[in-house]
Amino acid sequence: MNPYVAPLEEMRFVLRELADIERVTELCDSEALADPELMDAILDQAALFAQAVLAPLDAVGDRERARWSERGVSTAPGFTSAYKQFVEAGWNNISIPPEHGGQGLPALLCAALHEVLTSSNKAFCYCANLTEFAVKVLVAGASESLKSLYIPKLVSGQWTATLNLTEQQAGSDLSATRTCAEPMADGTYKLFGEKKFISYGEHDLAENIVHLVLARVSGSVEGTKDISLFLVPKYLPEKDGRLGQRNDIKCISLEQKLGNHANPTCTMAYGDSGTGAIGWLIGTENNGLQPLYVMTHSARFQVGQEGTSLSERAYQQALAYSRERVQGKLADGGKHSVPIIRHPDVRRMLLMMRSQTEAMRAVAYSLASARDLAARHPDPRVRDERQAFVNLMIPIFKGWASETAIDVTSTSIQVHGGLGYLEESSVSQPLRDVRAAAILEGTTSIQAHDLVECKLVRDGGAAMRAWLAQAHITLHQLSNNHGSVLRAIELNLRPALEAQQEATDWALANYHERPLEVLAGSVPLLRLCGIVVGGWQMARAALAAERDLELGHGHAAFLRRKLVSAHFYATHVLPQAGSLASVAMQGGESTMTMGDAAF
């Protein structure tokens, strides 16, 4: 496996040119972005840590896996040392507010940092990501006594946390949750039940694990409105914070997965010994989903970012191999065998990988800056406008980026040919690792339903129209430029935007009369939106690159590469918009016509 190198020049270009960084730096607590030298230093340090500490363990974790025994779960060799270095360097709490002991870096900078760390070792990063999410849930819903005891330990990395939502019969449908919580006289609860697919539910990285568990209080009826959320630690802490007795919690097995082998994905048993796992209520009874809402956008955004990260890793592997592998003569009459990067279709595959990865990154950083502005801008109108953009784009980005990453990482195997199909090459690892992204935190179907039912229908398409107005400003800027590349981008972006407008208008007009047909085409509609949003960002990148070249700013060779990548995206990816719009509008009837028994 080729070493991972963080694409810092590309990342800095996107931060500077596409991510509305000027407005974000005006916000309070944005010093890390406002000072270019400080921002560059933080990115450099993340890149060094990722390349020196995490990336070398990626293949090790894939090969050696996490191991289960009656004594507990052991992570792959090198992970405990890496985790110690990770928390000592502070990478575990970059997004947690300073008032809770974290660094409180802007979401925009965190997006870039998380990309680098995840590219280097996705399975390792799950542990810290889950702990960050749990801290945000505790901040939003826990009592002051729980906050004061648990948050400092979690922020320091001394303890880690998990989210226990899924059960065998209750995957996306949380209303089927059966784990039971019995109230005790002292205000605690005793939990009984099993939870599945719990990442880092048991491990040897930290001394204690804090589980946030969805359960149904004894006597409550079925339904999501009668689910409660509980804090259930592996070891019960004493009042002074020292660890006490082991709680009635046990990892009874590890899932044997397609990828992410180093991430111990556990089946957790609560109350397996019969005494019950002691837990504390977060928030109020029968309102357990409310505290979780604070991390929904963060979690879905981060899973979408996994698509960017693993696509970058796969592209770097394919690029390095295509430069080294000598095979075949050129079709124009060449007499000598050449590196395969010289062959037309290998170049097409590499550019398809590169351009889509750049598009995902640009959308991610633009979305991250919108989250900063929605949370902290002093003008409520700006906050509302940016929040509407975030609400619209989260399901689009999560669904499109995770699905696109599957294509990109699969293409890397194709570039490698037979070698890519061999396990010993590790070329398949990015594909196997990223495949879960289209499932986690809501499948692509769930994101597509959310897009139609909650983002388009609920506001009558207002947020979509607002975004399309921004995109048409970019079209106008392209039309005022006489460069041949920018003209080609305009000629492809314009019909793509028209296709998206037509398809979203159709969904709005037909949803109430034919909801099943509209939803049958909702995944093609989501992918259409993602491709077009990516094309909009690549068009903006091309405009910025052309401007910088004219002014003599920046690295000329990099800017010319950016123009080529944007041109390729416009001519190879954006033309898919028309066919996806056609499927979204016309494919629903054929999908729903056949009876169940005929399948």
XYZ file of C-alpha atoms in Angstrom:
599
model
C 0.000 0.000 0.000
C 1.300 3.439 -0.933
C 1.714 5.970 1.895
C -1.026 8.546 2.390
C -0.072 12.199 1.891
C -2.560 14.880 2.894
C -3.525 17.008 -0.159
C -2.778 20.264 1.667
C -2.516 22.511 -1.393
C -5.927 21.392 -2.599
C -7.440 21.705 0.863
C -6.097 25.225 1.347
C -7.434 26.268 -2.049
C -10.931 25.039 -1.141
C -10.792 26.698 2.278
C -9.602 29.978 0.803
C -11.670 30.174 -2.383
C -14.875 28.163 -1.919
C -15.763 27.959 1.761
C -16.878 31.514 2.607
C -13.917 31.713 4.970
C -14.032 35.520 5.178
C -17.402 35.478 6.902
C -16.455 32.590 9.176
C -13.296 34.375 10.355
C -15.439 37.309 11.483
C -17.207 35.092 14.007
C -16.080 34.880 17.619
C -13.728 32.006 18.477
C -12.462 31.734 14.879
C -8.873 32.757 15.539
C -7.539 29.494 14.110
C -8.970 30.453 10.701
C -8.431 34.197 10.939
C -4.655 33.740 11.318
C -3.409 32.064 8.095
C -0.143 31.011 9.704
C -1.951 29.359 12.601
C -4.374 27.588 10.268
C -1.500 26.318 8.112
C 0.378 25.123 11.196
C -2.639 23.177 12.466
C -3.167 21.543 9.060
C 0.535 20.716 8.824
C 0.517 19.081 12.249
C -2.570 17.028 11.403
C -0.924 15.876 8.189
C 2.263 14.891 10.001
C 0.387 12.984 12.690
C -1.802 11.227 10.150
C 1.129 10.210 7.966
C 3.507 9.221 10.770
C 1.208 7.612 13.351
C -2.190 6.640 11.921
C -1.604 5.718 8.283
C 1.003 3.008 9.022
C -1.569 1.253 11.245
C -4.368 1.283 8.668
C -3.378 -1.921 6.885
C -2.297 -3.463 10.199
C -5.778 -2.927 11.623
C -7.393 -4.299 8.492
C -5.237 -7.425 8.611
C -5.072 -8.102 12.362
C -8.575 -6.882 13.314
C -9.974 -6.317 16.788
C -10.105 -9.551 18.801
C -12.768 -10.783 21.241
C -12.204 -13.082 24.223
C -13.929 -13.738 27.524
C -11.573 -11.172 29.089
C -12.673 -8.420 26.700
C -11.721 -6.919 23.348
C -8.171 -6.206 22.193
C -7.600 -3.665 19.444
C -5.054 -4.232 16.668
C -1.321 -3.958 17.447
C -0.206 -0.345 17.784
C -3.674 1.103 18.419
C -3.292 1.649 22.173
C -0.064 3.582 21.680
C -1.564 5.582 18.820
C -4.609 6.446 20.927
C -2.400 7.743 23.732
C -0.532 9.972 21.265
C -3.843 11.039 19.682
C -5.321 12.364 22.924
C -2.029 13.864 24.112
C -1.936 15.886 20.891
C -5.571 16.977 21.424
C -7.019 15.599 18.196
C -9.859 13.951 20.114
C -11.626 17.159 21.199
C -11.091 19.699 18.418
C -14.806 20.456 17.949
C -15.883 20.453 21.605
C -16.481 23.990 22.989
C -13.809 25.477 25.301
C -16.293 25.837 28.152
C -16.398 22.039 28.265
C -12.647 21.582 27.987
C -12.321 21.217 24.232
C -10.596 23.379 21.654
C -13.757 24.717 20.017
C -12.284 24.978 16.527
C -14.682 26.162 13.808
C -16.625 23.439 11.996
C -14.901 24.496 8.769
C -11.419 23.767 10.102
C -12.638 20.604 11.834
C -13.969 19.349 8.490
C -10.499 19.620 6.983
C -8.821 18.024 10.004
C -11.292 15.154 10.181
C -10.751 14.506 6.481
C -7.004 14.109 6.963
C -7.309 11.896 10.033
C -10.020 9.709 8.499
C -8.107 9.302 5.236
C -5.169 7.953 7.192
C -7.110 5.484 9.351
C -10.897 5.480 9.288
C -11.404 2.573 11.687
C -9.219 4.199 14.344
C -11.073 7.527 14.154
C -14.483 6.017 14.910
C -13.713 5.915 18.634
C -12.967 9.631 19.007
C -15.816 10.620 16.670
C -18.364 8.758 18.775
C -17.018 10.320 21.955
C -17.362 13.814 20.452
C -20.978 13.067 19.509
C -21.714 11.738 22.993
C -20.290 14.858 24.651
C -22.589 17.025 22.529
C -25.568 14.887 23.545
C -24.650 15.208 27.233
C -24.210 18.963 26.906
C -27.674 19.207 25.349
C -29.630 16.913 27.640
C -27.836 15.624 30.742
C -28.222 16.893 34.291
C -25.527 19.126 35.739
C -24.299 16.343 38.007
C -23.847 13.963 35.061
C -22.141 16.671 33.011
C -19.675 17.573 35.732
C -18.705 13.952 36.337
C -18.577 12.557 32.793
C -17.772 15.352 30.336
C -14.255 16.183 31.644
C -13.258 12.501 31.481
C -14.604 12.153 27.947
C -13.086 15.390 26.665
C -9.678 14.433 28.045
C -9.841 11.057 26.303
C -9.450 9.251 29.600
C -12.873 7.694 28.940
C -14.603 7.054 25.607
C -18.276 6.817 24.682
C -20.637 4.939 22.380
C -24.148 5.286 20.997
C -26.354 2.212 21.566
C -29.374 2.617 19.295
C -29.744 -0.499 17.148
C -31.250 -3.859 18.061
C -31.737 -7.026 16.021
C -35.354 -6.146 15.200
C -34.923 -2.369 15.478
C -32.560 -0.965 12.884
C -33.827 2.210 11.238
C -37.179 1.709 12.979
C -36.361 2.739 16.537
C -40.011 2.365 17.543
C -39.324 -1.400 17.716
C -36.801 -0.929 20.550
C -37.215 -3.604 23.270
C -34.369 -2.875 25.711
C -36.100 -2.224 29.007
C -35.258 0.211 31.820
C -36.718 -0.369 35.282
C -36.801 2.694 37.584
C -35.191 2.315 41.015
C -36.028 4.125 44.238
C -32.693 6.008 44.222
C -33.431 7.621 40.857
C -31.296 5.256 38.780
C -32.589 2.667 36.323
C -31.657 -0.937 35.637
C -31.391 -1.875 31.975
C -31.988 -5.271 30.367
C -31.570 -6.073 26.672
C -29.162 -6.363 23.754
C -27.804 -3.784 21.342
C -26.119 -4.574 18.010
C -23.590 -2.837 15.772
C -22.033 -0.847 18.613
C -18.735 0.592 17.404
C -16.034 0.503 20.097
C -18.551 -0.976 22.527
C -15.617 -2.747 24.176
C -11.887 -2.075 23.718
C -8.542 -1.577 25.484
C -7.833 2.041 24.516
C -9.282 3.784 27.586
C -10.042 2.848 31.178
C -13.821 3.337 30.990
C -16.524 3.323 28.308
C -19.691 5.392 28.673
C -22.658 3.983 26.762
C -25.609 6.157 25.722
C -28.439 3.649 25.439
C -31.948 3.960 24.020
C -34.413 1.920 26.060
C -38.086 1.783 26.955
C -39.077 2.483 30.559
C -41.115 -0.395 31.988
C -44.775 0.089 31.197
C -44.339 2.458 28.253
C -46.027 1.586 24.960
C -44.349 0.997 21.601
C -43.448 3.992 19.497
C -40.624 6.476 19.188
C -42.393 8.896 21.533
C -41.966 6.445 24.411
C -38.220 5.821 24.175
C -35.797 7.194 26.752
C -32.029 7.759 26.695
C -29.714 6.540 29.448
C -26.073 6.935 30.413
C -24.690 3.521 31.321
C -20.946 3.304 32.181
C -18.858 0.155 31.906
C -17.411 0.881 35.364
C -19.516 2.735 37.917
C -17.589 5.831 39.064
C -17.343 6.809 42.693
C -18.267 10.355 43.746
C -14.636 11.433 43.483
C -14.460 10.162 39.897
C -12.421 7.032 40.635
C -13.623 3.830 39.031
C -15.721 1.501 41.121
C -17.334 -1.848 40.374
C -17.983 -3.296 36.914
C -21.506 -2.619 35.672
C -23.697 -5.465 34.383
C -22.597 -4.842 30.784
C -20.867 -7.318 28.511
C -19.709 -7.527 24.919
C -20.899 -10.982 23.887
C -19.511 -10.976 20.335
C -17.834 -8.965 17.590
C -19.376 -8.651 14.136
C -17.303 -10.111 11.300
C -17.596 -7.331 8.748
C -16.706 -6.639 5.133
C -14.445 -3.765 6.175
C -13.467 -1.508 9.082
C -11.925 -4.587 10.677
C -10.015 -2.636 13.323
C -13.210 -1.033 14.629
C -14.637 -3.473 17.211
C -18.334 -3.587 16.313
C -19.968 -5.228 19.287
C -23.139 -6.935 20.374
C -23.684 -5.575 23.879
C -25.713 -7.345 26.565
C -27.225 -5.239 29.365
C -28.293 -7.037 32.526
C -27.016 -10.369 31.223
C -26.136 -11.568 34.746
C -29.647 -10.808 35.966
C -28.877 -7.863 38.237
C -29.376 -5.208 35.571
C -27.034 -2.544 34.187
C -27.252 0.633 36.266
C -27.939 3.766 34.255
C -28.982 7.398 34.619
C -31.686 9.122 32.610
C -30.611 11.794 30.126
C -33.311 14.413 29.764
C -36.823 13.224 30.561
C -38.587 9.907 30.266
C -40.134 9.064 26.883
C -38.168 11.824 25.197
C -34.940 9.996 24.406
C -34.620 11.011 20.782
C -34.639 14.732 21.527
C -31.075 14.894 22.989
C -29.831 12.874 19.997
C -31.046 15.446 17.481
C -28.111 17.732 18.341
C -25.687 15.248 16.790
C -27.747 14.122 13.785
C -26.323 16.708 11.385
C -22.808 16.243 12.760
C -22.971 12.465 12.408
C -24.428 12.482 8.894
C -21.977 15.122 7.756
C -19.059 13.151 9.161
C -20.182 9.937 7.452
C -20.427 11.855 4.181
C -16.910 13.143 4.803
C -15.746 9.546 5.051
C -16.590 9.398 1.353
C -14.208 12.252 0.642
C -11.498 10.755 2.829
C -11.534 7.229 1.433
C -11.879 8.494 -2.140
C -8.727 10.572 -1.656
C -6.903 7.549 -0.243
C -8.000 5.345 -3.151
C -7.080 7.992 -5.727
C -3.573 8.328 -4.321
C -3.099 4.555 -4.474
C -4.347 4.345 -8.070
C -2.272 7.328 -9.190
C 0.948 5.943 -7.722
C 0.390 2.526 -9.282
C -0.471 3.956 -12.710
C 2.846 5.805 -12.749
C 4.818 2.687 -11.781
C 3.082 -0.022 -13.810
C 4.550 -0.340 -17.313
C 2.240 -2.195 -19.663
C 1.340 -1.945 -23.347
C 2.168 0.425 -26.162
C 0.202 3.525 -27.041
C -2.464 3.123 -29.710
C -1.067 5.978 -31.805
C 1.855 3.868 -33.001
C 4.217 3.944 -30.031
C 6.976 1.344 -30.151
C 7.742 1.015 -26.436
C 5.707 -0.079 -23.440
C 4.642 2.855 -21.264
C 3.355 3.464 -17.733
C -0.370 2.819 -17.794
C -1.101 6.451 -16.865
C -0.381 7.184 -20.549
C -3.324 5.055 -21.742
C -6.545 7.000 -22.431
C -8.969 4.967 -20.336
C -6.676 4.852 -17.311
C -6.468 8.640 -17.537
C -10.267 8.781 -17.725
C -10.600 6.638 -14.606
C -8.047 8.687 -12.676
C -9.718 11.956 -13.606
C -13.131 10.552 -12.704
C -11.749 9.666 -9.269
C -9.913 12.959 -8.841
C -12.663 15.301 -10.009
C -15.409 13.667 -7.942
C -13.218 13.651 -4.848
C -12.518 17.359 -5.324
C -16.236 18.021 -5.781
C -17.079 16.172 -2.562
C -14.434 18.109 -0.647
C -15.676 21.449 -1.964
C -19.286 20.691 -1.020
C -18.197 19.447 2.426
C -16.218 22.582 3.268
C -18.979 24.853 1.955
C -21.459 22.989 4.125
C -19.161 23.163 7.162
C -18.814 26.926 6.867
C -22.588 27.221 6.594
C -22.866 25.315 9.873
C -20.517 27.817 11.524
C -22.547 30.748 10.245
C -25.872 29.137 11.159
C -24.665 28.583 14.715
C -22.791 31.796 15.497
C -23.490 34.660 13.086
C -24.815 37.749 14.926
C -27.530 38.444 12.304
C -30.544 36.116 12.804
C -31.438 36.407 9.107
C -28.033 35.042 8.141
C -28.359 32.284 10.724
C -31.764 31.287 9.360
C -30.643 31.368 5.725
C -27.516 29.325 6.392
C -29.450 26.835 8.552
C -31.933 26.308 5.727
C -28.994 25.588 3.410
C -27.539 23.118 5.934
C -30.878 21.354 6.412
C -31.263 20.930 2.649
C -27.717 19.855 1.929
C -27.058 17.382 4.754
C -29.094 14.499 3.236
C -27.851 15.359 -0.268
C -24.205 15.411 0.774
C -24.391 12.328 2.968
C -26.188 10.233 0.365
C -24.314 11.445 -2.716
C -20.828 11.426 -1.164
C -21.171 7.944 0.320
C -22.543 6.458 -2.903
C -19.979 8.266 -5.073
C -17.158 7.054 -2.850
C -18.204 3.464 -3.505
C -17.748 4.122 -7.234
C -14.446 5.944 -6.753
C -12.874 3.325 -4.509
C -14.073 0.545 -6.814
C -12.433 2.334 -9.735
C -9.120 2.169 -7.887
C -9.329 -1.627 -7.989
C -9.970 -1.427 -11.736
C -6.908 0.764 -12.267
C -4.797 -1.797 -10.415
C -6.151 -4.642 -12.527
C -5.517 -8.143 -11.189
C -3.303 -6.835 -8.410
C -6.220 -4.829 -7.056
C -8.240 -8.017 -6.686
C -5.625 -9.622 -4.434
C -6.098 -9.189 -0.686
C -2.344 -8.899 -0.142
C -2.279 -5.622 -2.099
C -4.731 -3.881 0.330
C -6.170 -1.998 -2.666
C -9.670 -3.170 -1.799
C -9.537 -1.779 1.740
C -10.861 1.737 0.948
C -13.841 0.185 -0.877
C -14.536 -2.274 1.915
C -14.181 0.441 4.561
C -16.322 3.057 2.818
C -19.106 0.665 1.841
C -20.687 1.117 5.269
C -21.018 4.886 4.749
C -24.084 4.426 2.552
C -25.719 2.502 5.428
C -24.605 4.242 8.630
C -26.560 7.180 10.120
C -29.454 6.518 7.777
C -29.196 4.628 4.501
C -29.204 6.410 1.159
C -32.927 5.617 0.894
C -33.557 7.298 4.243
C -31.567 10.364 3.148
C -33.559 10.486 -0.092
C -36.885 10.238 1.744
C -35.702 12.969 4.101
C -34.798 15.159 1.122
C -38.247 14.818 -0.430
C -40.529 14.672 2.589
C -38.750 16.983 5.036
C -36.638 19.287 2.875
C -38.665 19.815 -0.314
C -42.296 19.250 0.658
C -42.156 20.805 4.112
C -41.063 24.268 2.905
C -42.546 24.027 -0.594
C -39.091 23.981 -2.157
C -38.043 27.357 -0.729
C -34.564 26.246 0.382
C -33.962 24.531 -2.962
C -34.973 27.657 -4.865
C -32.654 29.754 -2.684
C -29.729 27.474 -3.477
C -30.561 27.412 -7.212
C -30.478 31.219 -7.170
C -26.879 31.018 -5.878
C -26.007 28.546 -8.609
C -27.396 30.826 -11.287
C -25.120 33.610 -10.070
C -22.222 31.268 -10.810
C -23.708 30.556 -14.254
C -23.833 34.285 -14.935
C -20.175 34.633 -13.933
C -19.254 31.801 -16.303
C -21.185 33.384 -19.183
C -19.279 36.657 -18.731
C -15.962 34.870 -19.184
C -14.690 34.039 -22.664
C -12.247 31.289 -21.673
C -12.915 28.050 -23.564
C -12.775 25.891 -20.432
C -15.198 28.108 -18.514
C -17.494 28.200 -21.511
C -17.531 24.387 -21.655
C -18.340 24.238 -17.960
C -21.234 26.658 -18.432
C -22.631 24.658 -21.352
C -22.807 21.561 -19.142
C -23.826 23.167 -15.848
C -26.798 25.041 -17.353
C -28.757 21.967 -18.547
C -27.854 20.114 -15.356
C -29.397 22.899 -13.268
C -32.452 22.860 -15.525
C -32.784 19.101 -15.053
C -32.583 19.468 -11.296
C -35.147 22.252 -11.301
C -37.538 20.180 -13.384
C -37.120 17.042 -11.261
C -37.548 18.817 -7.921
C -40.586 20.718 -9.232
C -42.078 17.403 -10.378
C -41.520 15.812 -6.973
C -43.191 18.745 -5.241
C -46.153 18.717 -7.618
C -46.773 14.973 -7.389
C -45.857 13.976 -3.840
C -49.290 14.421 -2.252
C -51.086 12.563 -5.063
C -48.505 9.813 -5.715
C -46.107 9.634 -2.740
C -44.918 6.069 -3.408
C -44.002 6.832 -7.025
C -42.153 9.986 -6.019
C -40.235 8.150 -3.297
C -39.384 5.330 -5.725
C -37.414 7.922 -7.665
C -36.027 9.738 -4.644
C -32.543 8.145 -4.671
C -31.949 9.123 -8.335
C -33.225 12.592 -7.391
C -30.764 12.783 -4.491
C -27.855 11.665 -6.679
C -28.909 14.229 -9.286
C -28.828 16.966 -6.640
C -25.409 15.836 -5.407
C -23.892 15.763 -8.887
C -25.230 19.250 -9.625
C -24.140 20.707 -6.268
C -20.695 19.231 -6.941
C -20.716 20.729 -10.428
C -21.611 24.123 -9.013
C -18.662 23.980 -6.638
C -16.297 22.812 -9.389
C -17.486 25.721 -11.541
C -16.709 28.121 -8.705
C -13.300 26.476 -8.351
C -12.631 26.989 -12.059
C -13.582 30.661 -11.835
C -11.249 31.132 -8.860
C -8.401 29.288 -10.588
C -8.803 31.324 -13.772
C -8.827 34.558 -11.782
C -5.720 33.601 -9.808
C -3.886 32.671 -12.993
C -4.733 36.024 -14.573
C -3.530 37.884 -11.471
C -0.405 35.772 -11.104
C -1.460 34.525 -7.665
C -0.740 31.071 -6.326
C 0.915 28.032 -7.842
C 0.285 28.122 -11.590
C 0.687 24.385 -12.183
C -1.817 23.590 -9.438
C -4.332 26.110 -10.799
C -4.078 24.646 -14.294
C -4.702 21.173 -12.847
C -7.756 22.556 -11.081
C -9.116 23.877 -14.382
C -8.593 20.496 -16.033
C -10.356 18.711 -13.189
C -13.336 21.099 -13.284
C -13.543 20.782 -17.078
C -13.501 16.982 -16.820
C -16.248 16.979 -14.175
C -18.398 19.202 -16.373
C -18.023 17.007 -19.457
C -18.059 13.539 -17.827
C -20.172 13.838 -14.653
C -22.676 16.655 -15.163
C -24.205 15.067 -18.309
C -25.546 12.311 -16.027
C -28.010 14.854 -14.614
C -30.462 14.544 -17.482
C -30.806 10.772 -17.240
C -31.129 10.873 -13.453
C -33.876 13.487 -13.747
C -35.679 11.255 -16.239
C -35.502 8.275 -13.869
C -36.631 10.391 -10.909
C -39.713 11.588 -12.800
C -40.614 8.534 -14.897
C -39.235 5.523 -13.041
C -41.615 5.408 -10.103
C -44.602 3.893 -11.922
C -42.683 0.868 -13.216
C -41.135 0.361 -9.785
C -44.484 0.156 -8.002
C -46.552 -1.686 -10.641
C -45.533 -5.297 -10.031
C -47.190 -7.155 -7.183
C -45.084 -8.483 -4.307
C -45.663 -12.134 -5.258
C -44.345 -11.553 -8.779
C -40.817 -10.758 -7.639
